[in-house]
GROMACS .gro file of C-alpha atoms in nm:
model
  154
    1UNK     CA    1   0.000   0.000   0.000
    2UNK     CA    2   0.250   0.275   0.061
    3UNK     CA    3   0.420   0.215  -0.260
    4UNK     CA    4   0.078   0.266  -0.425
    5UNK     CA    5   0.032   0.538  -0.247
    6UNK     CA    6   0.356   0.675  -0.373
    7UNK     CA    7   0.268   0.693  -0.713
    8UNK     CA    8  -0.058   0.804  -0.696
    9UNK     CA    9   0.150   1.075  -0.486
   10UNK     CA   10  -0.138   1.067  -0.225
   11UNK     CA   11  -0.124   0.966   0.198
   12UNK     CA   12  -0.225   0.616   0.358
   13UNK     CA   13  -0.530   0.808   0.521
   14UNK     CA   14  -0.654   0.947   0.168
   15UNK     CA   15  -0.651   0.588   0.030
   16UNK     CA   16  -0.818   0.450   0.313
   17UNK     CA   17  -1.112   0.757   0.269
   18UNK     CA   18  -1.102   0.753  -0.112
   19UNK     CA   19  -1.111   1.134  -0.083
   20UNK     CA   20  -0.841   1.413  -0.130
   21UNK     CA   21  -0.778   1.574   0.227
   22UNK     CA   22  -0.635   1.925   0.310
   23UNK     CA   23  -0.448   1.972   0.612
   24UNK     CA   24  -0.690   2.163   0.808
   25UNK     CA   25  -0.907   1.774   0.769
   26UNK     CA   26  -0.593   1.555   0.870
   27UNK     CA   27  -0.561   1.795   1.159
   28UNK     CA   28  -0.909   1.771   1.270
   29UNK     CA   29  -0.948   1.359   1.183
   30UNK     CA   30  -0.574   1.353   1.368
   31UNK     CA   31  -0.754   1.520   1.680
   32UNK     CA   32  -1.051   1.331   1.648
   33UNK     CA   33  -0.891   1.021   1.705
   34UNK     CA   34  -0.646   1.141   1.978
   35UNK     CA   35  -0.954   1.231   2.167
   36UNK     CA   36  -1.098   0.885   2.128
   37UNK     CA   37  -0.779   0.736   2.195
   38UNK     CA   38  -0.801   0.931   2.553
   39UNK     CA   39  -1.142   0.834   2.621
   40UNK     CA   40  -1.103   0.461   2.501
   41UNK     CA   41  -0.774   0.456   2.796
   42UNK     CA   42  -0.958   0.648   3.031
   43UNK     CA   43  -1.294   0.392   2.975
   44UNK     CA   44  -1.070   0.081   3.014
   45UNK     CA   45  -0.854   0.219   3.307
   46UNK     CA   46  -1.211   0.253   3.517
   47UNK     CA   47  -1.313  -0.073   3.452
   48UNK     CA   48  -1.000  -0.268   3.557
   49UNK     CA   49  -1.017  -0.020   3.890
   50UNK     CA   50  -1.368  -0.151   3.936
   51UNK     CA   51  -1.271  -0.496   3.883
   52UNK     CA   52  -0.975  -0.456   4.153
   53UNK     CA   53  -1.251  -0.313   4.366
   54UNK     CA   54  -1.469  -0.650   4.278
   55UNK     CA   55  -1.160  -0.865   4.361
   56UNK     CA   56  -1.080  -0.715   4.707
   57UNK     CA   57  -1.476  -0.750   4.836
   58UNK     CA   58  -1.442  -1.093   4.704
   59UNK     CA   59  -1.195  -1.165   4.864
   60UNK     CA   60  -1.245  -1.049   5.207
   61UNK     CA   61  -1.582  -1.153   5.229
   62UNK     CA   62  -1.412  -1.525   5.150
   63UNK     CA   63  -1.104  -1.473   5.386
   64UNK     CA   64  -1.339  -1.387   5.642
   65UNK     CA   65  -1.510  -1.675   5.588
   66UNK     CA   66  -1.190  -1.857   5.608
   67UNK     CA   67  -1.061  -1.708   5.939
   68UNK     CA   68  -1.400  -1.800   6.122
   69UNK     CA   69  -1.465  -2.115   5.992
   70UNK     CA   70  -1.091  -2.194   6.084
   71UNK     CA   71  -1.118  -2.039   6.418
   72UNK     CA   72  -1.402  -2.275   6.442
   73UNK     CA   73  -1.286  -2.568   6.334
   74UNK     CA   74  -0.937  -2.484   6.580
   75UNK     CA   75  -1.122  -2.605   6.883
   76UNK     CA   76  -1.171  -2.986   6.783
   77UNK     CA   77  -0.926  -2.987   6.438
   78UNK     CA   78  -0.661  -2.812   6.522
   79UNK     CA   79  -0.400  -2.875   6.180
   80UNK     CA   80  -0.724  -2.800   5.985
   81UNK     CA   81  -0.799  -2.456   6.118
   82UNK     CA   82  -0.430  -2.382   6.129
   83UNK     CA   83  -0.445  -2.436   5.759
   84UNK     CA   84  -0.708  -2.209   5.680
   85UNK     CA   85  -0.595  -1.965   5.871
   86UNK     CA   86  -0.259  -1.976   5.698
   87UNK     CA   87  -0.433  -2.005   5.365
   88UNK     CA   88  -0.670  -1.716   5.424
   89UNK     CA   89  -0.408  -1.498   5.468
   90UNK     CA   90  -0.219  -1.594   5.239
   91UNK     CA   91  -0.484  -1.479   5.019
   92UNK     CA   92  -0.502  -1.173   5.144
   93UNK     CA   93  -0.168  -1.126   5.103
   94UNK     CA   94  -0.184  -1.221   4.726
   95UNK     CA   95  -0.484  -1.010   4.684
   96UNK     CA   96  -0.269  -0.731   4.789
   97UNK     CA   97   0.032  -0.752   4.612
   98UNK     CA   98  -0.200  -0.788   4.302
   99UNK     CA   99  -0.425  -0.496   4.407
  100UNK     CA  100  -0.109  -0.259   4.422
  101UNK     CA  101   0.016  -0.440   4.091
  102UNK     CA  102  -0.331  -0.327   3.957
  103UNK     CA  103  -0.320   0.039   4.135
  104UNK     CA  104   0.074   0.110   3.955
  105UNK     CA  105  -0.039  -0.001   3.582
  106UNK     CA  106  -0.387   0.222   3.521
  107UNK     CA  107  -0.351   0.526   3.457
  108UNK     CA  108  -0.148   0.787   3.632
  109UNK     CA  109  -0.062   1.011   3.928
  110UNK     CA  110  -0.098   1.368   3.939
  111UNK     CA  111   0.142   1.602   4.129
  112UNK     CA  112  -0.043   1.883   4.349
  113UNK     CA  113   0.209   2.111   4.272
  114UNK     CA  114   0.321   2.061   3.911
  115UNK     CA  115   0.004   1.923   3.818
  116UNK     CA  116   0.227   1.659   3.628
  117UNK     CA  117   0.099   1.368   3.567
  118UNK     CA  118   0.370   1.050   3.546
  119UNK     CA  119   0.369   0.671   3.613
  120UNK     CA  120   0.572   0.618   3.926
  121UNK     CA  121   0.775   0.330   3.999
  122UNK     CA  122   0.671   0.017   4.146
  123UNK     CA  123   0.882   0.042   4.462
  124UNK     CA  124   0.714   0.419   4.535
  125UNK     CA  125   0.366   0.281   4.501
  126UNK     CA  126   0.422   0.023   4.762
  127UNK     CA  127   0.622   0.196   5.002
  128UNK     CA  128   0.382   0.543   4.968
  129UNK     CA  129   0.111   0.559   5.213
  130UNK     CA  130  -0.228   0.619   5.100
  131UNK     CA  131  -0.551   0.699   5.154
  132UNK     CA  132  -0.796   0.618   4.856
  133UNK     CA  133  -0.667   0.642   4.538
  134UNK     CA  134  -0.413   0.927   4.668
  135UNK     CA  135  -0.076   0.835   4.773
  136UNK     CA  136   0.208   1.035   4.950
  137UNK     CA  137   0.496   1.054   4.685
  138UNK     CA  138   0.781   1.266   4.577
  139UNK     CA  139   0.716   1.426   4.237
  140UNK     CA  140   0.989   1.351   4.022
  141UNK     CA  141   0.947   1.691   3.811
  142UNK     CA  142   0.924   1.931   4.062
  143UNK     CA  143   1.069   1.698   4.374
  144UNK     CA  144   0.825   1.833   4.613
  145UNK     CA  145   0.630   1.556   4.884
  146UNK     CA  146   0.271   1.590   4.849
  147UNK     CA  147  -0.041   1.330   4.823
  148UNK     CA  148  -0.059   1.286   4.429
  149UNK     CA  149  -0.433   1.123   4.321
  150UNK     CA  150  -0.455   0.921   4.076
  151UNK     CA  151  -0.600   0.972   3.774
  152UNK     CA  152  -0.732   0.813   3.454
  153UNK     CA  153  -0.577   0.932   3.145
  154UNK     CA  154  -0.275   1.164   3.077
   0.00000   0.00000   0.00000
């Protein structure tokens, strides 16, 4: 295709219209999709946030379950209730890690005072303290300490 396009001395986006385009029309199709590029990231950021928020109730409402019926089942079978204790929170633990795993890879932070947005590093997610979706990082633009919220889409 580009070598057609070549000698018909025309772009890959005119081919693929079938119409001439002027500039002022690739800008505006060029912005056009950017915008729905934004919303399409922003869309599929919420929905794997409201799947981690899925996975967490899930999961303590089944860890809970867990920790009683293993508290439970401690008085008469003891090795049994240890292991659903152990295996309860190891759950929980999982859960976690893959909650923060979740939390660092959609979308972005936003600095108070830059109003930068960036994708911090792993280690600075886990070790930041939080409350919500806003954690308590250093801004790596303007190197200030503030809580940075998260947000959607750049």
């Amino acid at each position: 295709m580009p070598e057609l396009c070549d000698l018909l001395n025309i772009q890959l986006s005119e081919l693929f219209r079938g119409e001439r385009m002027t500039m002022e029309a690739h800008q505006k199709a060029f912005d056009a999709l950017l915008l729905e590029m934004k919303q399409r990231e922003e869309a599929a950021n919420r929905r794997i946030l409201h799947l981690e928020k899925v996975l967490v109730c899930m999961t303590i409402a089944v860890s809970l379950t867990m920790i009683l019926v293993g508290c439970y089942l401690a008085k008469d079978h003891l090795a049994l209730g240890i292991a659903l204790l152990t295996f309860s929170a190891a759950v929980v633990f999982a859960v976690c890690f893959v909650g923060v795993k979740i939390e660092h890879d959609t979308g972005y932070y936003e600095c108070p005072e830059c109003g930068k947005r960036y994708v911090p590093t792993m280690k600075a997610v886990v070790m930041a303290l939080h409350r919500g979706t806003a954690r308590k990082m250093t801004c790596p633009f303007c190197g200030k300490c503030a809580y940075h919220q998260k947000v959607l889409a750049r």
